[in-house]
Amino acid sequence: MLKDIRDYQILFLGLFLVLGIGTRDWTLHPEFIAVAIAFCLSTQWLLSSVISYWSFDSNQEQQPKINLRSALITSLGLSLLLRTDHWTTMALAAISAIASKFFFKIGDKHFFNPANFGIISALTLTSDAWVSPGQWGEEWWYGLVFFGTGGLILRRIGRWDTTAAFLGSYSLLEAIRNLWLGWTWDVYWHRLMSGSLLLFALFMVTDPRSIPNAKIGRVVWAICIACLTFILRNYFFLSTAVFWSLFVLAPLTIFLDYLWSSPRFSWLGDERDKGDEGEGEMREMREMRETREKFLPTTQHL
């Protein structure tokens, strides 16, 4: 058993890349995967080193070790979902994805999903980037693979509630629309059996470090993303609706964390009360409690 759940994510996402290239004849260049990995890792190392230097320059022995697992996961996510014509576009997506973790944060928490931020950056800033929602086809066994591997990850990190809230509310909205229009159920299942939608629901919208900490906050947040996805897809005919919805609603995480406070997730699991991450969580809890105490007396007079 691997101790860090991110090792399983790296293993499964790497498996999906091999599976997609080997069975779906993707227009994915292996050199673009290398570009995504190289730029994600180098950007993570560079920015972590700079911040560590300025934060701990007075005591070099206390500088934390740089962990590149999350950056590698982001690079694999970009390789799975984003398609480009030029390597420079993939490099732009990789750099912006990792940089978003350092520049868009409140306290110690970043609120944009890094891979999703990179995808939106490439879509808006270049003319040769796209996402192919139908690249996995409609073969049922892909869904089993995604649910099996994603289920193992979600069981370990405890974020099944987010996936269930998103898929449940989105499938319900699609079912109501299907009945309203009088379409056959083949159309309904065709819209739901998208490999990219399942990857998004199982591996992207459940990122425990950027989504709301409390369970009720995650459920509300996931339902909001599902509703916006439904509107963008069916009334604005946007094929990349899920990615835009996650991007637009990512800042809502901060407000939901304020409404329902809860300890932030740690990749070290049971060891989260130890070391720097545990101390960081305790500090976050103290800051949130202090903020609420300052705010509540003011609101009680309204």
CSV table of C-alpha atoms in Angstrom, one decimal:
chain,number,residue,atom,x,y,z
A,1,MET,CA,0.0,0.0,0.0
A,2,LEU,CA,1.3,3.4,-0.9
A,3,LYS,CA,1.3,5.9,2.0
A,4,ASP,CA,0.5,9.0,0.0
A,5,ILE,CA,-2.8,8.9,-1.9
A,6,ARG,CA,-1.2,11.1,-4.6
A,7,ASP,CA,0.9,8.2,-5.7
A,8,TYR,CA,-2.3,6.4,-6.6
A,9,GLN,CA,-3.5,9.4,-8.5
A,10,ILE,CA,-0.2,9.6,-10.5
A,11,LEU,CA,-0.4,5.8,-11.2
A,12,PHE,CA,-4.1,5.9,-12.4
A,13,LEU,CA,-3.8,9.1,-14.5
A,14,GLY,CA,-0.7,7.7,-16.1
A,15,LEU,CA,-2.7,4.5,-16.8
A,16,PHE,CA,-5.5,6.6,-18.4
A,17,LEU,CA,-2.9,8.3,-20.7
A,18,VAL,CA,-1.6,4.9,-21.9
A,19,LEU,CA,-5.1,3.6,-22.2
A,20,GLY,CA,-6.3,6.6,-24.3
A,21,ILE,CA,-3.3,6.7,-26.6
A,22,GLY,CA,-3.4,2.9,-27.1
A,23,THR,CA,-7.1,2.4,-27.6
A,24,ARG,CA,-8.6,5.7,-28.8
A,25,ASP,CA,-6.1,7.0,-31.3
A,26,TRP,CA,-5.9,10.4,-29.7
A,27,THR,CA,-4.2,13.3,-31.5
A,28,LEU,CA,-1.9,13.6,-28.6
A,29,HIS,CA,1.8,14.1,-29.2
A,30,PRO,CA,4.1,12.3,-26.6
A,31,GLU,CA,6.4,15.3,-26.7
A,32,PHE,CA,3.5,17.5,-25.5
A,33,ILE,CA,3.1,15.3,-22.4
A,34,ALA,CA,6.9,15.8,-21.7
A,35,VAL,CA,6.4,19.5,-22.1
A,36,ALA,CA,3.5,19.6,-19.6
A,37,ILE,CA,5.4,17.5,-17.1
A,38,ALA,CA,8.7,19.5,-17.5
A,39,PHE,CA,7.0,22.9,-17.1
A,40,CYS,CA,4.7,21.9,-14.3
A,41,LEU,CA,7.6,20.5,-12.2
A,42,SER,CA,10.0,23.3,-13.0
A,43,THR,CA,7.4,26.0,-12.2
A,44,GLN,CA,6.5,24.3,-8.9
A,45,TRP,CA,10.2,24.0,-7.9
A,46,LEU,CA,11.0,27.6,-8.9
A,47,LEU,CA,8.1,29.3,-7.1
A,48,SER,CA,8.4,27.0,-4.1
A,49,SER,CA,12.1,27.8,-3.8
A,50,VAL,CA,11.5,31.6,-4.1
A,51,ILE,CA,8.8,31.5,-1.4
A,52,SER,CA,10.9,29.3,0.8
A,53,TYR,CA,13.9,31.6,0.5
A,54,TRP,CA,11.9,34.7,1.4
A,55,SER,CA,10.1,32.9,4.2
A,56,PHE,CA,13.0,31.1,5.8
A,57,ASP,CA,16.1,33.0,4.8
A,58,SER,CA,16.9,33.6,8.4
A,59,ASN,CA,17.1,29.9,9.2
A,60,GLN,CA,18.0,27.7,6.3
A,61,GLU,CA,17.7,24.5,8.3
A,62,GLN,CA,13.9,24.9,8.7
A,63,GLN,CA,13.2,25.2,5.0
A,64,PRO,CA,10.5,22.6,4.0
A,65,LYS,CA,11.1,20.0,1.4
A,66,ILE,CA,9.6,20.7,-2.0
A,67,ASN,CA,7.0,18.1,-2.9
A,68,LEU,CA,6.4,17.7,-6.7
A,69,ARG,CA,3.6,15.1,-6.5
A,70,SER,CA,0.7,17.6,-7.0
A,71,ALA,CA,2.6,19.3,-9.9
A,72,LEU,CA,3.0,15.9,-11.6
A,73,ILE,CA,-0.8,15.2,-11.1
A,74,THR,CA,-1.6,18.6,-12.7
A,75,SER,CA,0.6,17.9,-15.7
A,76,LEU,CA,-1.1,14.5,-16.2
A,77,GLY,CA,-4.5,16.1,-15.9
A,78,LEU,CA,-3.5,18.7,-18.6
A,79,SER,CA,-2.2,15.9,-20.9
A,80,LEU,CA,-5.5,14.0,-20.5
A,81,LEU,CA,-7.9,16.8,-21.2
A,82,LEU,CA,-6.2,19.6,-23.1
A,83,ARG,CA,-5.3,19.4,-26.8
A,84,THR,CA,-3.1,21.9,-28.6
A,85,ASP,CA,-1.3,22.4,-31.9
A,86,HIS,CA,1.8,23.9,-30.5
A,87,TRP,CA,4.0,23.0,-27.5
A,88,THR,CA,4.2,26.6,-26.4
A,89,THR,CA,0.4,26.5,-25.7
A,90,MET,CA,0.9,23.4,-23.5
A,91,ALA,CA,3.8,25.2,-21.7
A,92,LEU,CA,1.6,28.3,-21.1
A,93,ALA,CA,-1.1,26.0,-19.6
A,94,ALA,CA,1.4,24.3,-17.4
A,95,ILE,CA,3.0,27.5,-16.1
A,96,SER,CA,-0.3,29.2,-15.4
A,97,ALA,CA,-1.8,26.1,-13.7
A,98,ILE,CA,1.0,25.9,-11.2
A,99,ALA,CA,1.4,29.7,-10.8
A,100,SER,CA,-2.3,29.9,-9.9
A,101,LYS,CA,-1.6,28.0,-6.7
A,102,PHE,CA,0.8,30.6,-5.5
A,103,PHE,CA,-0.9,33.8,-6.6
A,104,PHE,CA,-4.6,33.1,-6.1
A,105,LYS,CA,-4.9,32.0,-2.5
A,106,ILE,CA,-6.4,33.1,0.8
A,107,GLY,CA,-4.2,32.3,3.8
A,108,ASP,CA,-2.6,29.0,2.9
A,109,LYS,CA,-5.4,27.8,0.6
A,110,HIS,CA,-5.5,28.2,-3.2
A,111,PHE,CA,-9.1,28.1,-4.5
A,112,PHE,CA,-8.6,27.4,-8.3
A,113,ASN,CA,-8.1,23.9,-9.4
A,114,PRO,CA,-4.6,24.1,-11.0
A,115,ALA,CA,-5.3,21.9,-14.1
A,116,ASN,CA,-8.7,23.6,-14.7
A,117,PHE,CA,-7.0,27.1,-14.5
A,118,GLY,CA,-4.4,26.0,-17.0
A,119,ILE,CA,-7.1,24.7,-19.4
A,120,ILE,CA,-9.1,28.0,-19.2
A,121,SER,CA,-5.9,30.0,-19.6
A,122,ALA,CA,-5.0,28.1,-22.8
A,123,LEU,CA,-8.6,28.4,-24.2
A,124,THR,CA,-8.8,32.2,-23.6
A,125,LEU,CA,-5.3,33.3,-24.4
A,126,THR,CA,-4.5,31.2,-27.5
A,127,SER,CA,-6.3,30.1,-30.6
A,128,ASP,CA,-4.9,26.6,-30.9
A,129,ALA,CA,-6.2,25.0,-27.7
A,130,TRP,CA,-9.3,22.9,-27.3
A,131,VAL,CA,-10.9,20.2,-25.1
A,132,SER,CA,-12.5,17.1,-26.7
A,133,PRO,CA,-15.4,15.9,-24.5
A,134,GLY,CA,-16.0,12.9,-26.7
A,135,GLN,CA,-12.5,11.6,-26.9
A,136,TRP,CA,-13.3,8.6,-24.8
A,137,GLY,CA,-16.3,7.5,-26.9
A,138,GLU,CA,-19.2,5.8,-25.2
A,139,GLU,CA,-17.9,2.3,-24.4
A,140,TRP,CA,-19.1,1.2,-21.0
A,141,TRP,CA,-15.9,-0.4,-19.7
A,142,TYR,CA,-14.1,3.0,-19.7
A,143,GLY,CA,-16.8,4.1,-17.2
A,144,LEU,CA,-16.1,1.1,-15.0
A,145,VAL,CA,-12.3,1.8,-15.1
A,146,PHE,CA,-12.9,5.4,-14.1
A,147,PHE,CA,-15.4,4.6,-11.3
A,148,GLY,CA,-13.2,1.8,-10.0
A,149,THR,CA,-10.0,3.8,-9.8
A,150,GLY,CA,-11.7,7.1,-8.9
A,151,GLY,CA,-13.7,5.3,-6.2
A,152,LEU,CA,-10.5,4.1,-4.5
A,153,ILE,CA,-9.1,7.6,-4.5
A,154,LEU,CA,-12.4,9.2,-3.2
A,155,ARG,CA,-12.7,6.5,-0.4
A,156,ARG,CA,-9.2,7.4,0.9
A,157,ILE,CA,-9.7,11.2,0.8
A,158,GLY,CA,-13.4,11.1,1.8
A,159,ARG,CA,-14.8,13.2,-1.0
A,160,TRP,CA,-17.5,10.9,-2.4
A,161,ASP,CA,-20.1,13.5,-1.3
A,162,THR,CA,-18.8,16.0,-3.9
A,163,THR,CA,-18.9,13.6,-6.8
A,164,ALA,CA,-22.4,12.3,-5.7
A,165,ALA,CA,-23.8,15.9,-5.4
A,166,PHE,CA,-22.4,16.9,-8.8
A,167,LEU,CA,-23.4,13.9,-10.8
A,168,GLY,CA,-26.7,13.4,-9.0
A,169,SER,CA,-27.9,17.0,-9.5
A,170,TYR,CA,-26.6,17.2,-13.0
A,171,SER,CA,-28.2,13.9,-14.1
A,172,LEU,CA,-31.5,15.0,-12.5
A,173,LEU,CA,-31.5,18.3,-14.4
A,174,GLU,CA,-30.8,16.4,-17.7
A,175,ALA,CA,-33.5,13.9,-17.0
A,176,ILE,CA,-36.1,16.7,-16.4
A,177,ARG,CA,-35.1,18.3,-19.6
A,178,ASN,CA,-35.2,15.0,-21.5
A,179,LEU,CA,-38.8,14.4,-20.3
A,180,TRP,CA,-39.8,18.0,-21.0
A,181,LEU,CA,-38.6,17.7,-24.6
A,182,GLY,CA,-40.0,14.2,-25.1
A,183,TRP,CA,-36.8,12.7,-26.1
A,184,THR,CA,-35.9,9.0,-25.8
A,185,TRP,CA,-33.6,7.8,-23.0
A,186,ASP,CA,-30.9,7.0,-25.5
A,187,VAL,CA,-30.3,10.7,-25.8
A,188,TYR,CA,-30.1,11.0,-22.0
A,189,TRP,CA,-27.5,8.3,-21.6
A,190,HIS,CA,-25.5,9.6,-24.5
A,191,ARG,CA,-25.2,13.0,-22.7
A,192,LEU,CA,-24.1,11.4,-19.5
A,193,MET,CA,-21.8,8.7,-20.7
A,194,SER,CA,-18.9,11.0,-21.5
A,195,GLY,CA,-15.4,9.9,-20.3
A,196,SER,CA,-14.4,13.5,-19.9
A,197,LEU,CA,-17.4,14.2,-17.7
A,198,LEU,CA,-16.6,11.2,-15.5
A,199,LEU,CA,-12.9,12.2,-15.2
A,200,PHE,CA,-14.0,15.7,-14.2
A,201,ALA,CA,-16.5,14.4,-11.6
A,202,LEU,CA,-14.1,11.9,-10.1
A,203,PHE,CA,-10.7,13.5,-10.3
A,204,MET,CA,-11.0,17.3,-10.8
A,205,VAL,CA,-14.0,18.6,-9.0
A,206,THR,CA,-12.9,16.6,-5.9
A,207,ASP,CA,-9.5,18.1,-5.4
A,208,PRO,CA,-9.5,18.2,-1.6
A,209,ARG,CA,-7.0,21.1,-1.3
A,210,SER,CA,-9.0,23.6,-3.3
A,211,ILE,CA,-12.6,22.8,-2.7
A,212,PRO,CA,-14.7,23.7,0.5
A,213,ASN,CA,-13.5,22.0,3.6
A,214,ALA,CA,-16.9,21.2,5.3
A,215,LYS,CA,-19.1,18.5,3.9
A,216,ILE,CA,-22.2,20.8,3.6
A,217,GLY,CA,-20.1,23.4,1.8
A,218,ARG,CA,-18.8,20.8,-0.7
A,219,VAL,CA,-22.4,19.6,-1.4
A,220,VAL,CA,-23.7,23.1,-2.0
A,221,TRP,CA,-20.7,24.0,-4.1
A,222,ALA,CA,-21.0,20.9,-6.3
A,223,ILE,CA,-24.7,21.5,-6.8
A,224,CYS,CA,-24.0,25.1,-7.9
A,225,ILE,CA,-21.4,23.8,-10.4
A,226,ALA,CA,-23.9,21.2,-11.8
A,227,CYS,CA,-26.6,23.9,-12.3
A,228,LEU,CA,-24.2,26.3,-14.0
A,229,THR,CA,-22.9,23.4,-16.2
A,230,PHE,CA,-26.4,22.5,-17.2
A,231,ILE,CA,-27.2,26.1,-18.2
A,232,LEU,CA,-24.0,26.7,-20.1
A,233,ARG,CA,-24.3,23.4,-22.0
A,234,ASN,CA,-28.0,23.5,-22.9
A,235,TYR,CA,-28.7,27.2,-23.3
A,236,PHE,CA,-25.3,28.5,-24.4
A,237,PHE,CA,-24.2,25.3,-26.2
A,238,LEU,CA,-20.8,25.4,-24.6
A,239,SER,CA,-19.0,22.0,-25.0
A,240,THR,CA,-16.5,23.0,-22.2
A,241,ALA,CA,-19.3,23.9,-19.8
A,242,VAL,CA,-17.9,21.9,-16.8
A,243,PHE,CA,-14.5,23.6,-17.0
A,244,TRP,CA,-16.0,27.1,-17.2
A,245,SER,CA,-18.4,26.3,-14.3
A,246,LEU,CA,-15.6,25.1,-12.0
A,247,PHE,CA,-13.5,28.2,-13.0
A,248,VAL,CA,-16.3,30.7,-12.3
A,249,LEU,CA,-17.4,29.2,-9.0
A,250,ALA,CA,-14.0,28.4,-7.6
A,251,PRO,CA,-13.8,31.7,-5.5
A,252,LEU,CA,-17.1,30.6,-3.9
A,253,THR,CA,-15.0,28.2,-1.9
A,254,ILE,CA,-13.7,31.0,0.3
A,255,PHE,CA,-17.2,32.1,1.2
A,256,LEU,CA,-18.4,28.6,1.9
A,257,ASP,CA,-15.3,27.9,4.1
A,258,TYR,CA,-16.3,31.0,6.1
A,259,LEU,CA,-19.9,29.9,6.5
A,260,TRP,CA,-19.0,26.3,7.5
A,261,SER,CA,-15.6,26.0,9.0
A,262,SER,CA,-13.8,22.7,9.1
A,263,PRO,CA,-10.2,21.5,9.2
A,264,ARG,CA,-8.4,21.6,5.9
A,265,PHE,CA,-7.6,18.3,4.2
A,266,SER,CA,-4.1,17.0,4.6
A,267,TRP,CA,-2.5,14.5,2.1
A,268,LEU,CA,-0.8,12.9,5.1
A,269,GLY,CA,-4.1,11.5,6.4
A,270,ASP,CA,-3.8,10.4,10.0
A,271,GLU,CA,-0.5,12.2,10.4
A,272,ARG,CA,-2.1,15.6,9.6
A,273,ASP,CA,-1.8,16.6,13.2
A,274,LYS,CA,1.9,16.3,13.0
A,275,GLY,CA,4.5,18.5,11.4
A,276,ASP,CA,4.1,21.6,9.2
A,277,GLU,CA,0.8,20.6,7.6
A,278,GLY,CA,-0.8,19.9,11.0
A,279,GLU,CA,0.4,23.2,12.3
A,280,GLY,CA,-0.9,25.0,9.2
A,281,GLU,CA,-4.4,23.5,9.7
A,282,MET,CA,-4.4,24.6,13.3
A,283,ARG,CA,-3.4,28.0,12.3
A,284,GLU,CA,-6.2,28.1,9.7
A,285,MET,CA,-8.7,27.1,12.3
A,286,ARG,CA,-7.6,29.8,14.7
A,287,GLU,CA,-7.7,32.4,11.9
A,288,MET,CA,-11.2,31.4,10.8
A,289,ARG,CA,-12.5,31.4,14.4
A,290,GLU,CA,-11.0,34.8,15.1
A,291,THR,CA,-12.5,36.2,11.8
A,292,ARG,CA,-16.0,34.8,12.8
A,293,GLU,CA,-15.7,36.3,16.3
A,294,LYS,CA,-14.9,39.7,14.8
A,295,PHE,CA,-17.7,39.5,12.3
A,296,LEU,CA,-20.5,38.1,14.4
A,297,PRO,CA,-20.8,41.0,17.0
A,298,THR,CA,-21.2,43.3,14.1
A,299,THR,CA,-24.0,41.3,12.4
A,300,GLN,CA,-25.9,40.8,15.6
A,301,HIS,CA,-26.8,44.5,15.6
A,302,LEU,CA,-28.2,44.4,12.1
